[in-house]
XYZ file of C-alpha atoms in Angstrom:
388
model
C 23.744 -5.952 -9.912
C 24.921 -6.239 -6.316
C 22.297 -6.381 -3.614
C 21.699 -7.555 -0.069
C 18.683 -9.521 1.050
C 16.968 -10.190 4.331
C 14.057 -12.547 4.960
C 11.302 -11.704 7.424
C 8.979 -14.571 8.401
C 5.367 -13.539 8.942
C 4.166 -14.305 12.448
C 1.354 -13.325 14.771
C 2.799 -11.421 17.720
C 0.728 -9.735 20.433
C 2.549 -7.248 22.651
C 1.120 -6.106 25.975
C 2.718 -3.034 27.505
C 2.211 -3.275 31.273
C 3.095 -0.786 33.963
C 5.284 -1.838 36.885
C 2.193 -2.600 38.957
C 0.528 -4.703 36.258
C -1.759 -1.983 34.999
C -3.755 -2.247 31.789
C -1.928 -1.521 28.515
C -1.015 2.132 28.219
C -1.746 3.155 31.826
C 1.929 3.129 32.712
C 2.339 5.815 30.043
C -0.310 8.129 31.458
C -3.388 7.252 29.400
C -4.804 4.349 27.439
C -5.186 5.268 23.769
C -6.787 4.073 21.638
C -9.334 1.930 23.473
C -11.703 -0.329 21.527
C -14.954 -1.217 23.303
C -17.142 -4.276 22.892
C -19.618 -2.315 20.756
C -16.790 -1.401 18.327
C -16.348 2.222 19.370
C -12.870 3.727 19.621
C -11.900 6.156 22.360
C -8.890 8.313 21.527
C -7.025 10.051 24.350
C -4.171 12.514 24.599
C -2.642 13.789 27.835
C -1.904 17.445 27.088
C -2.868 19.671 30.040
C -1.474 22.831 28.446
C -3.059 22.367 25.017
C -5.723 24.776 23.818
C -7.352 22.376 21.327
C -6.954 18.779 20.165
C -8.589 17.127 17.168
C -8.528 13.623 15.719
C -8.704 12.716 12.031
C -8.423 9.437 10.194
C -9.901 7.014 7.723
C -12.553 5.955 10.260
C -14.420 9.183 9.501
C -14.949 11.852 6.879
C -14.909 14.586 9.543
C -12.493 16.270 11.912
C -13.510 15.583 15.511
C -12.760 17.779 18.534
C -11.535 16.102 21.713
C -12.779 17.370 25.075
C -10.519 18.002 28.081
C -11.152 16.633 31.591
C -9.955 18.104 34.891
C -6.743 16.059 34.694
C -5.696 17.484 31.334
C -6.654 14.383 29.345
C -8.371 15.053 26.042
C -10.699 12.367 24.637
C -13.145 11.554 21.866
C -15.247 8.393 21.377
C -16.315 7.397 17.881
C -19.589 5.979 16.691
C -19.700 2.155 16.341
C -17.478 1.182 13.409
C -17.318 -1.774 11.071
C -14.663 -4.380 11.885
C -11.477 -3.430 10.096
C -8.155 -1.648 10.434
C -8.027 2.138 10.729
C -5.478 4.941 10.636
C -5.688 8.140 12.658
C -3.676 11.122 13.888
C -4.007 14.102 16.232
C -3.795 17.831 15.610
C -2.809 19.580 18.831
C -2.757 23.393 18.649
C -1.970 23.097 14.946
C 0.698 20.383 15.382
C -0.056 17.192 13.429
C 1.205 14.114 15.270
C 0.658 10.375 15.735
C -0.744 9.108 19.014
C 2.299 9.267 21.346
C 1.245 6.272 23.497
C 0.249 3.931 20.660
C 3.257 2.092 19.233
C 1.169 0.566 16.426
C 2.213 3.149 13.867
C 2.563 3.541 10.129
C 5.729 5.373 9.117
C 6.203 5.946 5.391
C 7.878 8.312 2.956
C 5.614 11.286 3.646
C 3.244 10.334 6.483
C 3.448 9.139 10.075
C 0.126 7.809 11.362
C -1.205 5.648 14.174
C -3.233 2.507 13.579
C -5.983 0.647 15.437
C -7.764 -2.610 14.630
C -11.339 -3.661 15.294
C -11.588 -7.423 14.826
C -14.855 -9.100 14.009
C -17.140 -10.603 11.437
C -16.635 -9.151 7.987
C -12.910 -8.484 8.362
C -11.703 -12.099 8.282
C -10.462 -11.775 4.705
C -7.733 -9.326 5.776
C -7.097 -10.574 9.319
C -4.308 -12.843 10.511
C -5.788 -16.342 10.468
C -4.484 -19.777 11.360
C -3.739 -20.711 7.751
C -0.501 -21.343 5.846
C 1.422 -18.110 5.491
C 3.808 -16.758 2.923
C 7.138 -15.080 3.608
C 8.258 -11.484 3.194
C 11.754 -10.843 1.884
C 13.643 -7.544 1.675
C 16.202 -6.786 -1.016
C 18.436 -3.741 -1.209
C 19.974 -2.577 -4.478
C 21.532 0.544 -5.975
C 19.848 2.517 -8.715
C 22.821 3.827 -10.709
C 20.583 6.296 -12.545
C 20.280 8.592 -9.540
C 22.680 6.973 -7.066
C 20.158 5.825 -4.464
C 19.901 2.763 -2.256
C 16.481 1.217 -2.747
C 14.516 -1.531 -1.069
C 11.992 -3.888 -2.630
C 9.765 -6.175 -0.551
C 8.882 -9.566 -2.047
C 6.129 -11.890 -0.833
C 6.493 -15.571 -1.679
C 3.393 -17.761 -1.196
C 3.155 -20.681 1.249
C 5.191 -23.646 0.058
C 7.497 -21.643 -2.185
C 10.636 -22.558 -0.254
C 9.955 -26.297 -0.338
C 9.041 -26.530 -4.022
C 10.491 -26.234 -7.488
C 7.616 -24.732 -9.472
C 7.703 -21.250 -10.991
C 5.099 -18.625 -10.154
C 3.425 -15.588 -11.701
C 4.255 -12.167 -10.275
C 2.200 -9.157 -9.172
C 4.117 -5.864 -9.142
C 2.263 -3.805 -6.519
C 2.890 -0.046 -6.355
C 2.150 2.458 -3.586
C 0.915 6.059 -3.393
C 2.664 9.417 -3.130
C 3.103 9.555 0.679
C 3.746 5.841 1.075
C 6.717 3.529 0.634
C 7.529 -0.086 -0.157
C 6.277 -1.429 3.182
C 2.919 0.312 2.958
C 1.108 -2.536 1.227
C 2.055 -4.948 4.025
C 2.141 -2.800 7.175
C -1.195 -1.114 6.351
C -2.580 -2.635 3.150
C -2.224 -6.206 4.474
C -1.455 -7.531 1.000
C 0.322 -10.594 2.398
C -2.530 -11.606 4.708
C -5.118 -10.934 2.002
C -3.264 -13.280 -0.344
C -2.727 -15.876 2.419
C -6.453 -15.970 3.144
C -7.489 -16.113 -0.507
C -5.106 -19.003 -1.103
C -6.363 -20.839 1.983
C -9.937 -20.416 0.713
C -9.014 -21.560 -2.802
C -9.949 -18.215 -4.364
C -6.673 -17.124 -5.975
C -3.703 -18.588 -7.780
C -0.406 -18.553 -5.832
C 1.829 -15.698 -6.964
C 4.740 -13.589 -5.822
C 3.936 -10.015 -4.828
C 6.725 -7.522 -5.496
C 6.491 -4.135 -3.767
C 9.156 -1.634 -4.890
C 9.826 1.898 -3.692
C 8.002 4.262 -6.046
C 9.756 7.562 -5.389
C 13.003 8.874 -6.712
C 14.356 9.580 -3.224
C 12.946 9.115 0.261
C 10.658 11.794 1.618
C 12.076 11.135 5.088
C 14.275 14.170 5.757
C 16.401 12.295 8.296
C 17.673 10.050 5.504
C 18.606 12.777 3.039
C 22.167 13.259 4.317
C 22.807 9.542 3.807
C 21.225 9.732 0.354
C 23.531 12.601 -0.630
C 26.589 10.800 0.764
C 25.871 7.682 -1.320
C 25.285 9.798 -4.411
C 28.623 11.523 -3.870
C 30.389 8.168 -3.465
C 28.896 7.032 -6.782
C 29.781 10.253 -8.575
C 26.172 11.426 -8.941
C 25.619 15.182 -8.683
C 21.956 15.944 -7.837
C 22.460 19.642 -8.617
C 23.552 18.799 -12.147
C 20.338 16.811 -12.547
C 18.050 19.609 -11.429
C 18.356 18.870 -7.713
C 16.381 15.645 -7.508
C 16.998 14.093 -10.912
C 14.427 12.136 -12.921
C 11.223 11.343 -11.080
C 7.589 10.353 -11.394
C 6.340 7.673 -13.730
C 9.313 7.842 -16.099
C 11.744 7.188 -13.261
C 9.588 4.371 -11.878
C 9.401 2.840 -15.350
C 13.192 2.758 -15.712
C 13.728 1.465 -12.183
C 11.076 -1.235 -12.501
C 12.132 -2.494 -15.933
C 15.858 -1.993 -15.460
C 16.386 -3.023 -11.839
C 13.415 -4.533 -10.024
C 12.181 -7.066 -12.581
C 15.726 -8.307 -13.395
C 16.417 -8.716 -9.649
C 13.217 -10.687 -9.115
C 13.777 -12.894 -12.139
C 17.326 -13.635 -11.040
C 16.522 -14.427 -7.404
C 13.141 -16.191 -7.670
C 11.443 -18.948 -9.625
C 8.997 -16.958 -11.716
C 7.391 -17.372 -15.125
C 9.049 -14.828 -17.391
C 6.323 -13.764 -19.783
C 3.647 -11.079 -19.938
C 0.760 -13.460 -19.283
C 2.241 -14.211 -15.871
C 2.974 -10.616 -14.836
C 0.522 -8.094 -13.397
C 1.045 -4.480 -12.375
C -1.300 -2.867 -9.836
C -1.125 0.385 -7.888
C -3.097 2.965 -5.941
C -3.070 6.785 -6.298
C 0.401 7.714 -7.624
C 1.008 3.992 -8.011
C -2.233 3.690 -9.979
C -1.018 6.297 -12.425
C 2.338 4.532 -12.639
C 0.770 1.080 -13.042
C -1.658 2.095 -15.778
C 0.901 4.183 -17.675
C 3.740 1.657 -17.477
C 1.521 -1.382 -17.901
C -0.477 -0.190 -20.898
C 2.673 1.004 -22.651
C 4.427 -2.337 -22.185
C 2.175 -5.164 -23.377
C 5.330 -7.216 -23.919
C 5.901 -7.116 -20.134
C 2.436 -7.070 -18.511
C -0.871 -8.644 -19.528
C -2.766 -7.607 -16.365
C -3.059 -3.912 -15.411
C -5.073 -2.381 -12.572
C -5.259 1.147 -11.186
C -6.962 2.229 -7.955
C -7.743 5.904 -7.322
C -5.180 7.076 -9.862
C -4.952 6.735 -13.626
C -2.818 7.382 -16.667
C -3.561 10.454 -18.742
C -4.943 9.941 -22.254
C -1.862 11.617 -23.755
C 0.374 9.003 -22.130
C -1.492 6.084 -23.738
C -1.083 6.793 -27.455
C 0.357 3.325 -28.032
C -2.543 1.462 -26.429
C -5.182 3.723 -27.948
C -3.736 3.710 -31.459
C -4.655 0.064 -32.061
C -7.528 -0.979 -29.764
C -7.873 -4.382 -31.426
C -4.246 -5.236 -30.649
C -4.621 -3.858 -27.107
C -7.612 -6.131 -26.534
C -5.522 -9.074 -27.717
C -2.497 -8.135 -25.623
C -4.175 -7.577 -22.258
C -6.092 -10.156 -20.275
C -7.238 -7.563 -17.741
C -7.449 -3.768 -17.684
C -9.153 -2.691 -14.469
C -9.908 0.749 -12.985
C -11.577 1.540 -9.664
C -12.226 4.496 -7.354
C -14.465 5.559 -4.495
C -17.191 8.061 -5.285
C -16.077 10.365 -2.441
C -12.483 10.306 -3.707
C -11.168 13.412 -5.460
C -9.547 11.086 -8.018
C -12.882 9.702 -9.218
C -13.250 12.180 -12.088
C -9.898 11.100 -13.493
C -11.071 7.503 -13.424
C -14.318 8.409 -15.108
C -12.426 10.308 -17.785
C -10.138 7.361 -18.574
C -13.097 4.985 -18.559
C -14.800 7.233 -21.131
C -11.691 7.327 -23.323
C -11.200 3.554 -23.239
C -14.883 2.945 -23.895
C -14.877 5.367 -26.806
C -11.879 3.640 -28.352
C -13.346 0.184 -27.851
C -10.658 -0.942 -25.384
C -12.027 -3.768 -23.227
C -11.746 -2.928 -19.517
C -13.557 -2.881 -16.193
C -14.497 0.333 -14.348
C -15.690 0.153 -10.732
C -17.110 3.037 -8.697
C -17.464 2.349 -4.976
C -20.137 4.512 -3.292
C -19.062 6.395 -0.186
C -15.383 5.435 -0.195
C -12.607 8.012 -0.026
C -8.903 8.089 -0.875
C -7.577 5.540 1.637
C -6.788 1.903 2.344
C -10.387 1.177 3.352
C -11.193 0.684 -0.342
C -7.743 -0.263 -1.662
C -7.664 -3.409 0.498
C -11.078 -4.388 -0.853
C -9.931 -3.791 -4.415
C -6.843 -5.937 -3.845
C -8.984 -8.731 -2.400
C -11.216 -8.576 -5.479
C -8.357 -8.299 -7.976
C -6.174 -11.223 -6.896
C -8.771 -13.839 -7.982
C -9.004 -12.209 -11.424
C -5.310 -12.730 -12.184
C -3.568 -15.564 -13.993
C -6.721 -17.576 -14.591
C -5.344 -19.615 -17.489
Protein backbone atom coordinates (compact mmCIF):
# COMPACT_ATOMS: atom_id res chain seq x y z
CA UNK A 1 0.00 0.00 0.00
CA UNK A 2 1.68 3.18 -1.20
CA UNK A 3 1.62 6.18 1.09
CA UNK A 4 3.44 9.40 1.87
CA UNK A 5 4.42 10.51 5.33
CA UNK A 6 5.31 13.79 6.96
CA UNK A 7 6.55 14.33 10.51
CA UNK A 8 5.49 17.34 12.55
CA UNK A 9 7.49 18.00 15.74
CA UNK A 10 5.42 19.35 18.62
CA UNK A 11 6.65 22.74 19.80
CA UNK A 12 5.42 25.66 21.85
CA UNK A 13 5.06 28.69 19.59
CA UNK A 14 3.57 32.02 20.66
CA UNK A 15 2.63 34.42 17.87
CA UNK A 16 2.02 38.11 18.52
CA UNK A 17 0.29 40.03 15.76
CA UNK A 18 1.37 43.67 16.08
CA UNK A 19 0.22 46.68 14.12
CA UNK A 20 2.75 48.87 12.33
CA UNK A 21 2.90 51.19 15.33
CA UNK A 22 3.43 48.39 17.86
CA UNK A 23 -0.17 48.20 18.98
CA UNK A 24 -1.54 45.39 21.12
CA UNK A 25 -2.45 42.12 19.37
CA UNK A 26 -5.46 42.53 17.13
CA UNK A 27 -5.62 46.35 17.17
CA UNK A 28 -4.04 46.58 13.74
CA UNK A 29 -7.03 44.58 12.49
CA UNK A 30 -9.64 46.92 13.93
CA UNK A 31 -10.54 45.25 17.23
CA UNK A 32 -9.01 42.93 19.79
CA UNK A 33 -10.99 39.69 20.02
CA UNK A 34 -11.09 37.64 22.10
CA UNK A 35 -9.58 39.32 25.15
CA UNK A 36 -8.96 37.33 28.34
CA UNK A 37 -8.84 39.36 31.55
CA UNK A 38 -7.01 38.62 34.78
CA UNK A 39 -10.25 37.44 36.43
CA UNK A 40 -10.72 34.86 33.63
CA UNK A 41 -13.50 36.62 31.75
CA UNK A 42 -13.52 36.64 27.95
CA UNK A 43 -14.58 39.67 25.93
CA UNK A 44 -15.65 38.87 22.38
CA UNK A 45 -15.74 41.67 19.81
CA UNK A 46 -16.85 42.01 16.21
CA UNK A 47 -16.53 45.15 14.10
CA UNK A 48 -19.73 45.16 12.05
CA UNK A 49 -21.24 48.67 11.87
CA UNK A 50 -24.00 47.65 9.46
CA UNK A 51 -25.11 44.52 11.32
CA UNK A 52 -28.54 44.37 12.91
CA UNK A 53 -27.68 41.70 15.50
CA UNK A 54 -24.66 39.68 16.61
CA UNK A 55 -24.61 36.70 18.95
CA UNK A 56 -21.87 34.48 20.36
CA UNK A 57 -22.15 30.77 21.11
CA UNK A 58 -19.64 28.19 22.25
CA UNK A 59 -18.70 25.51 24.71
CA UNK A 60 -18.00 28.13 27.40
CA UNK A 61 -21.76 28.47 27.90
CA UNK A 62 -25.06 26.66 27.51
CA UNK A 63 -26.74 29.85 26.24
CA UNK A 64 -26.71 32.11 23.21
CA UNK A 65 -25.46 35.57 24.18
CA UNK A 66 -26.31 38.85 22.44
CA UNK A 67 -23.49 41.30 21.76
CA UNK A 68 -24.13 45.02 22.19
CA UNK A 69 -23.04 47.68 19.68
CA UNK A 70 -21.07 50.83 20.57
CA UNK A 71 -21.03 54.13 18.68
CA UNK A 72 -18.11 52.93 16.54
CA UNK A 73 -19.94 49.87 15.24
CA UNK A 74 -18.08 47.40 17.46
CA UNK A 75 -20.21 44.68 18.99
CA UNK A 76 -19.05 43.09 22.26
CA UNK A 77 -19.97 40.66 25.01
CA UNK A 78 -18.04 39.80 28.20
CA UNK A 79 -18.51 36.40 29.80
CA UNK A 80 -18.76 35.47 33.43
CA UNK A 81 -15.49 34.26 35.05
CA UNK A 82 -14.64 30.86 33.58
CA UNK A 83 -12.60 27.90 34.73
CA UNK A 84 -9.10 27.64 33.26
CA UNK A 85 -9.30 25.61 30.08
CA UNK A 86 -9.60 25.80 26.31
CA UNK A 87 -12.85 26.94 24.70
CA UNK A 88 -14.46 27.08 21.27
CA UNK A 89 -16.82 29.80 20.08
CA UNK A 90 -18.41 31.34 16.99
CA UNK A 91 -20.53 34.33 15.98
CA UNK A 92 -23.95 34.57 14.37
CA UNK A 93 -24.26 37.90 12.58
CA UNK A 94 -27.69 38.60 11.05
CA UNK A 95 -28.18 34.86 10.69
CA UNK A 96 -24.68 34.20 9.27
CA UNK A 97 -22.65 31.71 11.33
CA UNK A 98 -18.94 32.55 11.25
CA UNK A 99 -15.68 32.21 13.18
CA UNK A 100 -14.14 35.29 14.75
CA UNK A 101 -12.54 37.06 11.74
CA UNK A 102 -9.65 38.60 13.74
CA UNK A 103 -8.71 35.50 15.75
CA UNK A 104 -6.39 33.21 13.80
CA UNK A 105 -6.56 30.51 16.49
CA UNK A 106 -9.20 28.48 14.69
CA UNK A 107 -10.47 24.93 14.46
CA UNK A 108 -11.25 23.86 10.90
CA UNK A 109 -12.63 20.35 10.48
CA UNK A 110 -14.81 18.29 8.18
CA UNK A 111 -18.08 20.02 9.06
CA UNK A 112 -17.29 22.91 11.42
CA UNK A 113 -15.15 26.04 11.47
CA UNK A 114 -14.80 27.51 14.95
CA UNK A 115 -12.57 29.93 16.84
CA UNK A 116 -10.66 28.96 19.96
CA UNK A 117 -9.48 30.77 23.10
CA UNK A 118 -7.44 29.53 26.05
CA UNK A 119 -7.60 30.52 29.70
CA UNK A 120 -4.47 29.23 31.43
CA UNK A 121 -4.37 28.60 35.14
CA UNK A 122 -4.57 26.17 37.99
CA UNK A 123 -6.64 23.12 37.18
CA UNK A 124 -5.80 23.01 33.48
CA UNK A 125 -2.17 21.89 33.78
CA UNK A 126 -3.01 18.34 32.75
CA UNK A 127 -3.91 19.48 29.22
CA UNK A 128 -1.58 22.48 28.89
CA UNK A 129 1.77 22.63 27.14
CA UNK A 130 4.34 22.02 29.86
CA UNK A 131 8.12 21.86 29.95
CA UNK A 132 8.21 18.06 29.86
CA UNK A 133 9.41 15.55 27.25
CA UNK A 134 7.12 15.64 24.25
CA UNK A 135 6.05 13.10 21.70
CA UNK A 136 5.94 13.59 17.94
CA UNK A 137 3.03 13.84 15.53
CA UNK A 138 3.34 12.16 12.16
CA UNK A 139 1.02 12.41 9.15
CA UNK A 140 0.52 9.58 6.68
CA UNK A 141 -1.45 9.74 3.45
CA UNK A 142 -2.84 6.62 1.80
CA UNK A 143 -5.48 5.65 -0.76
CA UNK A 144 -8.61 3.77 0.20
CA UNK A 145 -9.26 1.67 -2.91
CA UNK A 146 -12.78 0.85 -1.70
CA UNK A 147 -14.10 4.32 -2.51
CA UNK A 148 -11.10 5.91 -4.25
CA UNK A 149 -10.26 8.56 -1.65
CA UNK A 150 -7.01 10.00 -0.36
CA UNK A 151 -6.99 9.74 3.41
CA UNK A 152 -4.78 11.04 6.18
CA UNK A 153 -4.02 9.41 9.52
CA UNK A 154 -2.21 11.24 12.32
CA UNK A 155 0.08 9.17 14.55
CA UNK A 156 1.50 10.24 17.91
CA UNK A 157 4.68 8.52 19.07
CA UNK A 158 5.65 8.99 22.74
CA UNK A 159 8.85 10.69 23.94
CA UNK A 160 11.89 8.52 23.30
CA UNK A 161 10.31 6.45 20.54
CA UNK A 162 12.79 7.57 17.89
CA UNK A 163 15.85 6.73 19.98
CA UNK A 164 14.70 3.30 21.15
CA UNK A 165 13.99 -0.20 19.93
CA UNK A 166 11.07 -1.27 22.11
CA UNK A 167 7.58 -1.93 20.77
CA UNK A 168 4.54 -0.08 22.08
CA UNK A 169 0.80 -0.58 22.54
CA UNK A 170 -1.55 1.44 20.35
CA UNK A 171 -4.66 3.54 20.99
CA UNK A 172 -6.90 4.02 17.94
CA UNK A 173 -8.67 7.32 18.67
CA UNK A 174 -11.75 8.25 16.62
CA UNK A 175 -13.47 11.61 16.15
CA UNK A 176 -17.07 12.84 15.86
CA UNK A 177 -19.36 13.58 12.93
CA UNK A 178 -18.27 17.19 12.23
CA UNK A 179 -14.62 16.60 13.06
CA UNK A 180 -11.61 15.14 11.26
CA UNK A 181 -8.32 13.41 11.98
CA UNK A 182 -6.65 16.50 13.44
CA UNK A 183 -9.46 17.25 15.86
CA UNK A 184 -8.06 15.23 18.74
CA UNK A 185 -4.79 17.19 18.63
CA UNK A 186 -5.79 20.70 17.51
CA UNK A 187 -8.72 20.85 19.97
CA UNK A 188 -8.76 17.66 22.04
CA UNK A 189 -5.08 18.04 23.02
CA UNK A 190 -4.59 14.28 23.06
CA UNK A 191 -0.83 14.61 22.53
CA UNK A 192 -0.31 17.06 25.39
CA UNK A 193 -2.59 15.05 27.68
CA UNK A 194 -0.49 11.95 27.05
CA UNK A 195 2.78 13.90 27.39
CA UNK A 196 1.73 15.20 30.80
CA UNK A 197 0.47 11.84 32.04
CA UNK A 198 3.74 10.20 31.02
CA UNK A 199 5.78 12.94 32.69
CA UNK A 200 3.77 12.41 35.89
CA UNK A 201 4.14 8.62 35.72
CA UNK A 202 0.39 8.06 35.37
CA UNK A 203 0.14 6.23 32.04
CA UNK A 204 2.01 3.66 30.00
CA UNK A 205 3.70 4.99 26.83
CA UNK A 206 1.65 4.20 23.74
CA UNK A 207 1.13 5.30 20.17
CA UNK A 208 -2.07 7.22 19.45
CA UNK A 209 -3.47 6.69 15.96
CA UNK A 210 -6.09 9.18 14.74
CA UNK A 211 -7.68 8.24 11.39
CA UNK A 212 -10.25 10.10 9.32
CA UNK A 213 -13.67 8.70 10.23
CA UNK A 214 -15.80 9.80 7.29
CA UNK A 215 -16.17 8.30 3.88
CA UNK A 216 -15.34 11.59 2.13
CA UNK A 217 -14.46 15.05 3.39
CA UNK A 218 -17.29 17.35 4.36
CA UNK A 219 -15.23 20.29 3.09
CA UNK A 220 -16.96 21.27 -0.16
CA UNK A 221 -13.82 22.92 -1.55
CA UNK A 222 -12.14 19.51 -1.66
CA UNK A 223 -14.92 17.62 -3.42
CA UNK A 224 -13.72 18.37 -6.96
CA UNK A 225 -10.32 16.91 -6.07
CA UNK A 226 -12.02 13.91 -4.47
CA UNK A 227 -14.02 13.25 -7.64
CA UNK A 228 -10.93 13.66 -9.84
CA UNK A 229 -8.99 11.05 -7.83
CA UNK A 230 -11.95 8.68 -7.91
CA UNK A 231 -12.13 9.05 -11.69
CA UNK A 232 -8.40 8.36 -12.03
CA UNK A 233 -8.85 5.17 -10.00
CA UNK A 234 -11.90 4.05 -11.95
CA UNK A 235 -14.34 4.57 -9.07
CA UNK A 236 -17.81 5.79 -10.04
CA UNK A 237 -19.57 7.38 -7.03
CA UNK A 238 -22.90 7.41 -8.89
CA UNK A 239 -22.74 3.65 -9.33
CA UNK A 240 -22.24 3.34 -5.58
CA UNK A 241 -25.24 5.44 -4.64
CA UNK A 242 -23.43 8.78 -4.87
CA UNK A 243 -21.21 8.56 -1.81
CA UNK A 244 -20.56 4.83 -1.56
CA UNK A 245 -20.29 2.88 1.70
CA UNK A 246 -20.22 4.99 4.83
CA UNK A 247 -20.73 5.06 8.58
CA UNK A 248 -19.44 2.41 10.92
CA UNK A 249 -19.19 -0.32 8.28
CA UNK A 250 -16.94 1.84 6.11
CA UNK A 251 -14.82 2.87 9.10
CA UNK A 252 -14.49 -0.78 10.10
CA UNK A 253 -13.16 -1.78 6.67
CA UNK A 254 -10.83 1.22 6.45
CA UNK A 255 -9.47 0.72 9.96
CA UNK A 256 -8.92 -3.03 9.71
CA UNK A 257 -7.90 -3.08 6.06
CA UNK A 258 -5.78 0.06 5.74
CA UNK A 259 -5.00 1.94 8.94
CA UNK A 260 -3.90 -0.90 11.23
CA UNK A 261 -1.75 -2.55 8.51
CA UNK A 262 -0.09 0.83 7.79
CA UNK A 263 0.67 1.41 11.46
CA UNK A 264 1.99 -2.09 12.01
CA UNK A 265 4.23 -1.80 8.96
CA UNK A 266 5.66 1.63 9.78
CA UNK A 267 5.94 1.53 13.59
CA UNK A 268 7.25 -0.71 16.35
CA UNK A 269 4.01 -1.84 17.95
CA UNK A 270 2.86 -4.94 19.81
CA UNK A 271 0.55 -6.79 17.44
CA UNK A 272 -2.04 -8.38 19.69
CA UNK A 273 -5.43 -7.46 21.11
CA UNK A 274 -4.16 -6.91 24.64
CA UNK A 275 -2.01 -4.06 23.36
CA UNK A 276 -4.67 -2.35 21.22
CA UNK A 277 -7.39 0.02 22.39
CA UNK A 278 -10.14 1.76 20.44
CA UNK A 279 -11.71 4.95 21.80
CA UNK A 280 -14.00 7.55 20.24
CA UNK A 281 -16.46 10.34 20.92
CA UNK A 282 -19.96 10.88 19.43
CA UNK A 283 -19.91 9.25 15.96
CA UNK A 284 -16.48 7.92 16.88
CA UNK A 285 -17.93 6.50 20.11
CA UNK A 286 -20.49 4.56 18.13
CA UNK A 287 -17.78 3.39 15.75
CA UNK A 288 -15.38 2.46 18.56
CA UNK A 289 -17.91 0.47 20.57
CA UNK A 290 -19.38 -1.28 17.53
CA UNK A 291 -16.06 -2.15 15.90
CA UNK A 292 -14.27 -2.90 19.15
CA UNK A 293 -16.88 -5.16 20.71
CA UNK A 294 -17.30 -7.09 17.47
CA UNK A 295 -13.57 -7.71 17.13
CA UNK A 296 -12.19 -9.13 20.37
CA UNK A 297 -9.38 -10.66 18.31
CA UNK A 298 -8.21 -7.10 17.50
CA UNK A 299 -9.04 -4.96 20.56
CA UNK A 300 -9.11 -5.75 24.28
CA UNK A 301 -9.83 -2.16 25.41
CA UNK A 302 -12.96 -0.34 24.18
CA UNK A 303 -14.26 3.07 25.25
CA UNK A 304 -17.08 5.25 23.95
CA UNK A 305 -17.76 8.88 24.89
CA UNK A 306 -21.13 10.47 24.13
CA UNK A 307 -21.97 7.89 21.48
CA UNK A 308 -22.63 4.16 21.65
CA UNK A 309 -23.29 1.05 19.64
CA UNK A 310 -26.87 -0.10 19.25
CA UNK A 311 -27.89 -3.36 20.95
CA UNK A 312 -28.69 -4.92 17.56
CA UNK A 313 -25.11 -4.34 16.42
CA UNK A 314 -23.63 -6.25 19.38
CA UNK A 315 -25.15 -9.72 18.97
CA UNK A 316 -21.70 -11.32 19.03
CA UNK A 317 -20.63 -9.73 22.32
CA UNK A 318 -24.02 -10.22 23.96
CA UNK A 319 -24.47 -13.83 22.87
CA UNK A 320 -21.72 -15.10 25.17
CA UNK A 321 -21.18 -12.67 28.07
CA UNK A 322 -18.73 -14.99 29.82
CA UNK A 323 -16.45 -15.05 26.77
CA UNK A 324 -16.83 -11.27 26.35
CA UNK A 325 -15.72 -10.76 29.95
CA UNK A 326 -12.68 -12.92 29.25
CA UNK A 327 -11.84 -11.20 25.97
CA UNK A 328 -12.00 -7.57 27.08
CA UNK A 329 -9.84 -5.95 29.71
CA UNK A 330 -11.86 -2.73 29.59
CA UNK A 331 -15.30 -1.75 28.30
CA UNK A 332 -15.97 1.86 29.24
CA UNK A 333 -18.89 4.21 28.50
CA UNK A 334 -19.27 7.85 29.51
CA UNK A 335 -21.49 10.86 28.80
CA UNK A 336 -22.45 14.22 30.26
CA UNK A 337 -25.88 14.50 31.84
CA UNK A 338 -26.74 17.58 29.73
CA UNK A 339 -25.75 15.75 26.54
CA UNK A 340 -28.53 14.58 24.23
CA UNK A 341 -26.59 11.31 23.81
CA UNK A 342 -26.89 10.40 27.49
CA UNK A 343 -30.03 8.28 27.05
CA UNK A 344 -28.25 6.13 24.48
CA UNK A 345 -25.45 5.55 26.96
CA UNK A 346 -27.89 4.69 29.70
CA UNK A 347 -29.65 2.25 27.39
CA UNK A 348 -26.43 0.43 26.49
CA UNK A 349 -25.37 0.38 30.13
CA UNK A 350 -28.70 -1.27 30.99
CA UNK A 351 -28.28 -3.87 28.24
CA UNK A 352 -24.71 -4.75 29.25
CA UNK A 353 -25.68 -4.91 32.91
CA UNK A 354 -28.64 -7.13 32.15
CA UNK A 355 -26.46 -9.52 30.17
CA UNK A 356 -23.77 -9.60 32.83
CA UNK A 357 -21.11 -7.94 30.65
CA UNK A 358 -18.48 -6.31 32.87
CA UNK A 359 -18.10 -2.60 32.04
CA UNK A 360 -17.86 0.90 33.47
CA UNK A 361 -20.55 3.57 32.96
CA UNK A 362 -19.81 7.19 33.89
CA UNK A 363 -22.32 10.05 33.94
CA UNK A 364 -20.80 13.51 34.30
CA UNK A 365 -23.22 16.07 35.80
CA UNK A 366 -23.64 19.31 33.88
CA UNK A 367 -21.47 18.46 30.87
CA UNK A 368 -22.72 18.76 27.31
CA UNK A 369 -21.70 17.35 23.93
CA UNK A 370 -18.25 18.95 23.54
CA UNK A 371 -14.53 18.65 24.19
CA UNK A 372 -14.90 20.04 27.71
CA UNK A 373 -15.77 16.52 28.89
CA UNK A 374 -14.06 14.46 26.17
CA UNK A 375 -10.63 15.79 27.19
CA UNK A 376 -11.36 14.83 30.79
CA UNK A 377 -12.47 11.37 29.73
CA UNK A 378 -9.29 10.90 27.70
CA UNK A 379 -7.17 11.99 30.66
CA UNK A 380 -8.96 9.45 32.85
CA UNK A 381 -8.88 6.64 30.28
CA UNK A 382 -5.19 6.64 29.34
CA UNK A 383 -4.10 5.42 32.82
CA UNK A 384 -6.59 2.54 32.62
CA UNK A 385 -5.01 1.07 29.48
CA UNK A 386 -2.37 -1.61 29.10
CA UNK A 387 -1.87 -2.13 32.82
CA UNK A 388 -0.37 -5.61 32.54
